Amino acid sequence: MEQVYQFFINLFNALAAELQYAKVLMPSLMQGLIVTLKIFILTLVMSLPLGLPFALGSNSRRVIIRIPCRVYIWLFRGTPLMLQLFFFYFFLPIVTGIKLDGFTTAVFTFVLNYAAYFAEIYRGGIESIDRGQYEAAQSLGLSRTQTLFGIIIPQMIKRVLPPISNETITLVKDTALVSVIAVGELIRVARGAVNRDVKVTAFVIAAIIYLILTFVLTLLSNHLEKRFSRHEAQ
Amino acid sequence: MGAENTVNNNEYVLQMHNIVKEFGELKALDDVSLSVKQGETVAIIGPSGSGKSTLLRCVNRLVTISSGQILLSGEELARTDSQGRVIYPPESKMRKLCANTGMVFQHFNLFPHMNCLQNISYAPIKVKGVEPAKARERARELLKLVGLSDKEKVYPGQISGGQKQRIAIARGLAMEPQIMLFDEPTSALDPEITGEVLAVIRRLAEQKTTMLIVTHEMGFAREVADRVVFMDNGMIIEEGPPEQIFNNPKCERLQSFLSAVLS
Amino acid sequence: MKKILSLALALVLAGTIAGCTNSKPSGGDSALSGWEFVEDKGELIVGLDDTFAPMGFRDESDNLVGFDIDLATKVGEKLGVDIKFQPIDWNSKELELSSKRIDCIWNGMSATESRQKEMSLTKKYLNNRIVIMTIDGGKAVTSKDDLKDMKIGTQEGSSALETMIKDDDYDSFKDNISEFPTYDEVILDMQAGRLDCMVVDEVLGEYKNSKLTEKFIVSEINFGDDFYAIGCRKGETDLADKINEAIATLIEEGTAEEISNKWFGKNIVILEGYDQ
C-alpha cells in the first residue's frame, strides 16, 4: 500500500517538474511556431493562385507555353524539396550573386514547389470536368474566359478540395525542412532546446503543436468540403 | 422577327448547303443540304450512327464542317472557298452567330454549381449584357413556361432528369434564339417521364418556335413536326410531311427502319 | 470580388518579400576577399549552429550565449569590426562558407586534418580531448581492446570519428561504430540501450553529462588530444592571422581565461600552431 502511494507521489512530482520545464520552454517554442506559421500561410496564399496559370499553361495548345509549364512542374515535383532549398540558398549566391536570406528563400522555394503540386491537382480537376459543360457553354455563346472562370473553375474547386487539403497538411509538416537552411522554425528551436538541456521534452511539445495544427486544418477542410457539396443530391 | 430585314432568303432561319464532315477516313456527313423556315419544326430521324446528331452539332459549330456552307438567318457561319478550305468568321463574330441558336443536349449539361435560376439567367447576363434583375425576371417567366416555378433556388443535382431537361430548355430559350436545337432530348430519360419534356416542346411548337429536333420518339415526331427528315449513312434519304413519311414511305431503307422501330 | 481580393493580397505579399530582399545590403564588395572583404563591410559574419551547447546556443530567453559567442564578441572589439552571428545548419557549413553567406565557422570546430586542407584555419584556441563515455552500471572500458565487443556511437564527420579512424586499433572495432547527425541522438540511443558507449570530445561530453540525471562514466582511457580552431575560407589566411592576433591579445590581458572559467570552470584556452 505504502509503495503504491509512493509511486503516485513520485509520478505526480515528475509530472509537475515536466510541466514546470515545459512552461520555461514555451516562449521560445512559440517564437518557432510563429516562423512556422508565417512560412505556412505565405506559401499557401501565394502558391494556391500561382498553381492555376501553370495548370492552364500545361494544357495550352501553344507549345511555347505548354513545354515551359510542363518542365517547371516536372522539375519541382521531381526533385526533393530539400535539394531545392539548398539550390536557392547556396547555389544561387555562388552562381549569380543573388543572396536571399533564409526566410525569404524558404518561402520562395516553398511557393514554387507547392504551386507545381497545386498545378497538377488543378489540371486533373479541370480534365475531370465533363465535355458537355464546355459544349453547353459554347452553345450559349460564352467566351473561353467566361467558360473557364464561370463554369469550369468553380466546379473544379469542389473536386480538388480533398487533394488540396491533403497537400496543405503535408505543407505544415514540410515546413520543418527549412531547418536545413537554418531558419529558426519550430523544429529547429525544439532541437536547440533538446541539445541545450539534453531532454526530449521539447520534441514532444513540438509534436503536440503539429497535431493541433493539423487537427484545426482537418476541421477547416471538412467544413469547406461540406460547403462546396451543398449542391449535391440529398 | 428581324428576319424581314435581311437581304437574301429571309424566310429561312437556317440554311445548310452540301455539308460534308469527315472524321479521318469516315464520312459522317456526305453532301447534306437542309433548310429550316421561320416557325417551322423539323424532326430528324434515323438509325444511330446515321449522322443526325453530327448534322445538328454543325449548326452551332460544336462540330466544324469539312466543306459546305451554313447560313444562320442569312448570315454566313461557314463557307468553302475556291481552294476547298472551310472559312469561319472570327471568334467573336462566330460566338454572336451561334448564340442565335439554343441547344438542348441528351445529357442536359446543366451547370451543377448554379441553381436553376442562375443556370437560365447566366448567359443572358454575361453574353448579351442583360441587366441581372431583368434577366432574373425573364428566367422566372421561363420557369413558369416549363412548369418549374418552385425550383428557382434548387440545384440541378437535386431534381429529376425530366425536370433537368425542362430547365435546360428554359436555359436555351433565355438567349431568345432564332432556332432551338434538340439533340435527342428524351433518350437519357426513363420512359415514364419523357412525357413532361415532350409536352414542353409541343407547347413551343404551338407557339411557332423554330426548332430542329433529333429524336427517337416516332410518335412525337409525327405529331409535332411540320417536316420529317430521314437520315442514313450520313445522307438525307427522304424528307416530307409526317403523314407522307410515316404512312407512305417511298424508299426501302425508310420502310425497314420504320418497321423496326414501330414494331 | 473574392478573386480580386485574393489576387491583391498575393501581390502585396510578393511585394513585401521582394522588399525584404532589396532592403538587405548585398553583403560587401564580392571582388574583395579575406580581411579586406571583412574590413570593407565593417562586420565579421560568424557562422555557427546555434543549437550547439556550450559553445554557441540559445538560452531560455532566446539569447545567443556560449563560450564561442563571448570569445568572438571580444575578438570583434579588438579587430574593430561588428560581429554578426549567423545561424547555420552544421551539415551545410562548407556551403555557407563558400557561398560567402558567412566569413568564418566559429562553433567548437575541431581542427581535423581534413579541415586543415579544406579551409584556412586559425591556430588551435581550445585544448580538448577525445574521451569514451559509458553508461553507469554498463560495460566499462579499461583498454581499447574492450571496444571490440561494444557498440559505439559518435557524430558523423566529427573529430572523435576522425581520431578513431587514425587509431592503430581502428580495424578491430570499426564495424561497431554508428554515426549520428548530432550527439543528442547518440545520447538518446545510449539511453535506449542500443549503444554501449559514445566517443566524444571532452568539452561537449562534460556539458551533456552535467545535464543528465543518470550520469555517464568517463572512461580512464581516451583517444588523445583534440583542438578547436576557427575556419575561414580557403586561402584567406590573412583573416585567420588577424583573429590569431586578437586572441593572443585577449590571452595576454587575461580576458580569455575569464571566459574559459565562466564556461568550463578551468582555463583551457591556448594558442598553438600546427607544426608543434
PDB file of C-alpha atoms in Angstrom, chain A residues 21 24-25 27-28 31 42 45-46 49 86 88-91 93-94 97-105 107-108 149 179-182 188 191-192 194-200 203 227, chain C residues 2-3 6-7 9-10 13-14 17 20-21 24 26-27 48-53 57-60 62 86-89 92 95-96 98-101 182 184 187-188 191 207-208 211-212:
ATOM      1  CA  TYR A  21      10.052  22.770 -17.609  1.00  0.00           C
ATOM      2  CA  VAL A  24      10.085  27.518 -19.448  1.00  0.00           C
ATOM      3  CA  LEU A  25      10.303  26.149 -22.995  1.00  0.00           C
ATOM      4  CA  PRO A  27       8.178  31.244 -25.093  1.00  0.00           C
ATOM      5  CA  SER A  28      10.959  30.124 -27.448  1.00  0.00           C
ATOM      6  CA  GLN A  31       8.695  32.027 -31.448  1.00  0.00           C
ATOM      7  CA  LEU A  42       2.669  32.872 -47.031  1.00  0.00           C
ATOM      8  CA  VAL A  45      -1.657  32.271 -50.032  1.00  0.00           C
ATOM      9  CA  MET A  46       0.797  32.598 -52.915  1.00  0.00           C
ATOM     10  CA  PRO A  49      -3.313  31.141 -57.059  1.00  0.00           C
ATOM     11  CA  PHE A  86      19.824  24.041 -50.942  1.00  0.00           C
ATOM     12  CA  PHE A  88      18.196  28.552 -53.870  1.00  0.00           C
ATOM     13  CA  TYR A  89      20.069  29.107 -50.622  1.00  0.00           C
ATOM     14  CA  PHE A  90      23.589  28.143 -51.635  1.00  0.00           C
ATOM     15  CA  PHE A  91      23.964  27.766 -55.373  1.00  0.00           C
ATOM     16  CA  PRO A  93      24.586  33.087 -54.423  1.00  0.00           C
ATOM     17  CA  ILE A  94      27.549  31.117 -55.779  1.00  0.00           C
ATOM     18  CA  GLY A  97      25.471  36.506 -56.558  1.00  0.00           C
ATOM     19  CA  ILE A  98      21.806  36.836 -55.574  1.00  0.00           C
ATOM     20  CA  LYS A  99      21.760  36.338 -51.819  1.00  0.00           C
ATOM     21  CA  LEU A 100      18.311  35.888 -50.283  1.00  0.00           C
ATOM     22  CA  ASP A 101      18.018  35.467 -46.532  1.00  0.00           C
ATOM     23  CA  GLY A 102      16.925  32.133 -45.122  1.00  0.00           C
ATOM     24  CA  PHE A 103      13.294  33.010 -44.514  1.00  0.00           C
ATOM     25  CA  THR A 104      12.806  34.558 -47.956  1.00  0.00           C
ATOM     26  CA  THR A 105      14.497  31.582 -49.596  1.00  0.00           C
ATOM     27  CA  VAL A 107       9.036  30.985 -48.694  1.00  0.00           C
ATOM     28  CA  PHE A 108      10.239  31.432 -52.290  1.00  0.00           C
ATOM     29  CA  PHE A 149     -13.877  31.256 -64.796  1.00  0.00           C
ATOM     30  CA  SER A 179      15.838  23.999 -40.612  1.00  0.00           C
ATOM     31  CA  VAL A 180      18.423  22.756 -43.148  1.00  0.00           C
ATOM     32  CA  ILE A 181      18.933  26.356 -44.183  1.00  0.00           C
ATOM     33  CA  ALA A 182      18.995  27.388 -40.535  1.00  0.00           C
ATOM     34  CA  ARG A 188      14.923  23.898 -35.070  1.00  0.00           C
ATOM     35  CA  ARG A 191      16.214  20.787 -31.413  1.00  0.00           C
ATOM     36  CA  GLY A 192      18.130  23.649 -29.815  1.00  0.00           C
ATOM     37  CA  VAL A 194      16.975  19.330 -26.685  1.00  0.00           C
ATOM     38  CA  ASN A 195      20.649  19.998 -27.337  1.00  0.00           C
ATOM     39  CA  ARG A 196      20.906  22.550 -24.551  1.00  0.00           C
ATOM     40  CA  ASP A 197      19.023  20.672 -21.856  1.00  0.00           C
ATOM     41  CA  VAL A 198      19.639  17.091 -23.044  1.00  0.00           C
ATOM     42  CA  LYS A 199      15.927  16.301 -22.631  1.00  0.00           C
ATOM     43  CA  VAL A 200      13.436  15.356 -25.339  1.00  0.00           C
ATOM     44  CA  PHE A 203      10.269  17.416 -29.266  1.00  0.00           C
ATOM     45  CA  ARG A 227     -19.946  23.975 -48.021  1.00  0.00           C
TER      46      ARG A 227
ATOM     47  CA  LYS C   2     -13.179  37.473 -53.644  1.00  0.00           C
ATOM     48  CA  LYS C   3     -10.984  36.578 -56.577  1.00  0.00           C
ATOM     49  CA  SER C   6      -7.029  37.240 -53.017  1.00  0.00           C
ATOM     50  CA  LEU C   7      -5.075  38.318 -56.076  1.00  0.00           C
ATOM     51  CA  LEU C   9      -3.300  40.002 -51.285  1.00  0.00           C
ATOM     52  CA  ALA C  10      -0.899  37.771 -53.188  1.00  0.00           C
ATOM     53  CA  LEU C  13       2.762  39.679 -50.104  1.00  0.00           C
ATOM     54  CA  ALA C  14       5.017  39.171 -53.086  1.00  0.00           C
ATOM     55  CA  ILE C  17       9.020  39.697 -49.768  1.00  0.00           C
ATOM     56  CA  CYS C  20      12.715  42.495 -47.642  1.00  0.00           C
ATOM     57  CA  THR C  21      15.185  41.186 -50.167  1.00  0.00           C
ATOM     58  CA  LYS C  24      19.248  43.828 -47.366  1.00  0.00           C
ATOM     59  CA  SER C  26      24.302  42.867 -50.925  1.00  0.00           C
ATOM     60  CA  GLY C  27      26.926  41.836 -48.334  1.00  0.00           C
ATOM     61  CA  LEU C  48      27.507  28.844 -36.047  1.00  0.00           C
ATOM     62  CA  ASP C  49      24.979  26.146 -35.416  1.00  0.00           C
ATOM     63  CA  ASP C  50      23.009  27.897 -32.699  1.00  0.00           C
ATOM     64  CA  THR C  51      21.945  24.563 -31.253  1.00  0.00           C
ATOM     65  CA  PHE C  52      25.429  23.600 -30.041  1.00  0.00           C
ATOM     66  CA  ALA C  53      25.775  23.986 -26.294  1.00  0.00           C
ATOM     67  CA  PHE C  57      23.354  28.122 -28.317  1.00  0.00           C
ATOM     68  CA  ARG C  58      20.186  29.914 -27.290  1.00  0.00           C
ATOM     69  CA  ASP C  59      19.233  30.287 -23.650  1.00  0.00           C
ATOM     70  CA  GLU C  60      15.647  30.068 -22.487  1.00  0.00           C
ATOM     71  CA  ASP C  62      16.302  33.091 -26.936  1.00  0.00           C
ATOM     72  CA  GLN C  86      24.600  33.867 -38.479  1.00  0.00           C
ATOM     73  CA  PRO C  87      22.820  30.607 -37.601  1.00  0.00           C
ATOM     74  CA  ILE C  88      23.721  27.783 -39.965  1.00  0.00           C
ATOM     75  CA  ASP C  89      22.971  24.112 -40.311  1.00  0.00           C
ATOM     76  CA  SER C  92      25.989  22.754 -44.667  1.00  0.00           C
ATOM     77  CA  LEU C  95      28.492  25.602 -48.466  1.00  0.00           C
ATOM     78  CA  GLU C  96      27.736  28.508 -46.138  1.00  0.00           C
ATOM     79  CA  SER C  98      31.922  29.129 -49.994  1.00  0.00           C
ATOM     80  CA  SER C  99      28.698  30.971 -50.861  1.00  0.00           C
ATOM     81  CA  LYS C 100      30.028  33.885 -48.730  1.00  0.00           C
ATOM     82  CA  ARG C 101      26.978  33.816 -46.520  1.00  0.00           C
ATOM     83  CA  THR C 182      24.314  15.055 -33.615  1.00  0.00           C
ATOM     84  CA  ASP C 184      21.792  14.253 -28.978  1.00  0.00           C
ATOM     85  CA  ILE C 187      22.773  10.056 -26.090  1.00  0.00           C
ATOM     86  CA  LEU C 188      19.194   9.006 -26.815  1.00  0.00           C
ATOM     87  CA  GLN C 191      19.634   5.644 -23.066  1.00  0.00           C
ATOM     88  CA  TYR C 207      28.489  19.614 -20.730  1.00  0.00           C
ATOM     89  CA  LYS C 208      25.997  16.935 -21.737  1.00  0.00           C
ATOM     90  CA  LYS C 211      22.591  17.956 -17.747  1.00  0.00           C
ATOM     91  CA  LEU C 212      21.838  14.267 -17.385  1.00  0.00           C
TER      92      LEU C 212
END
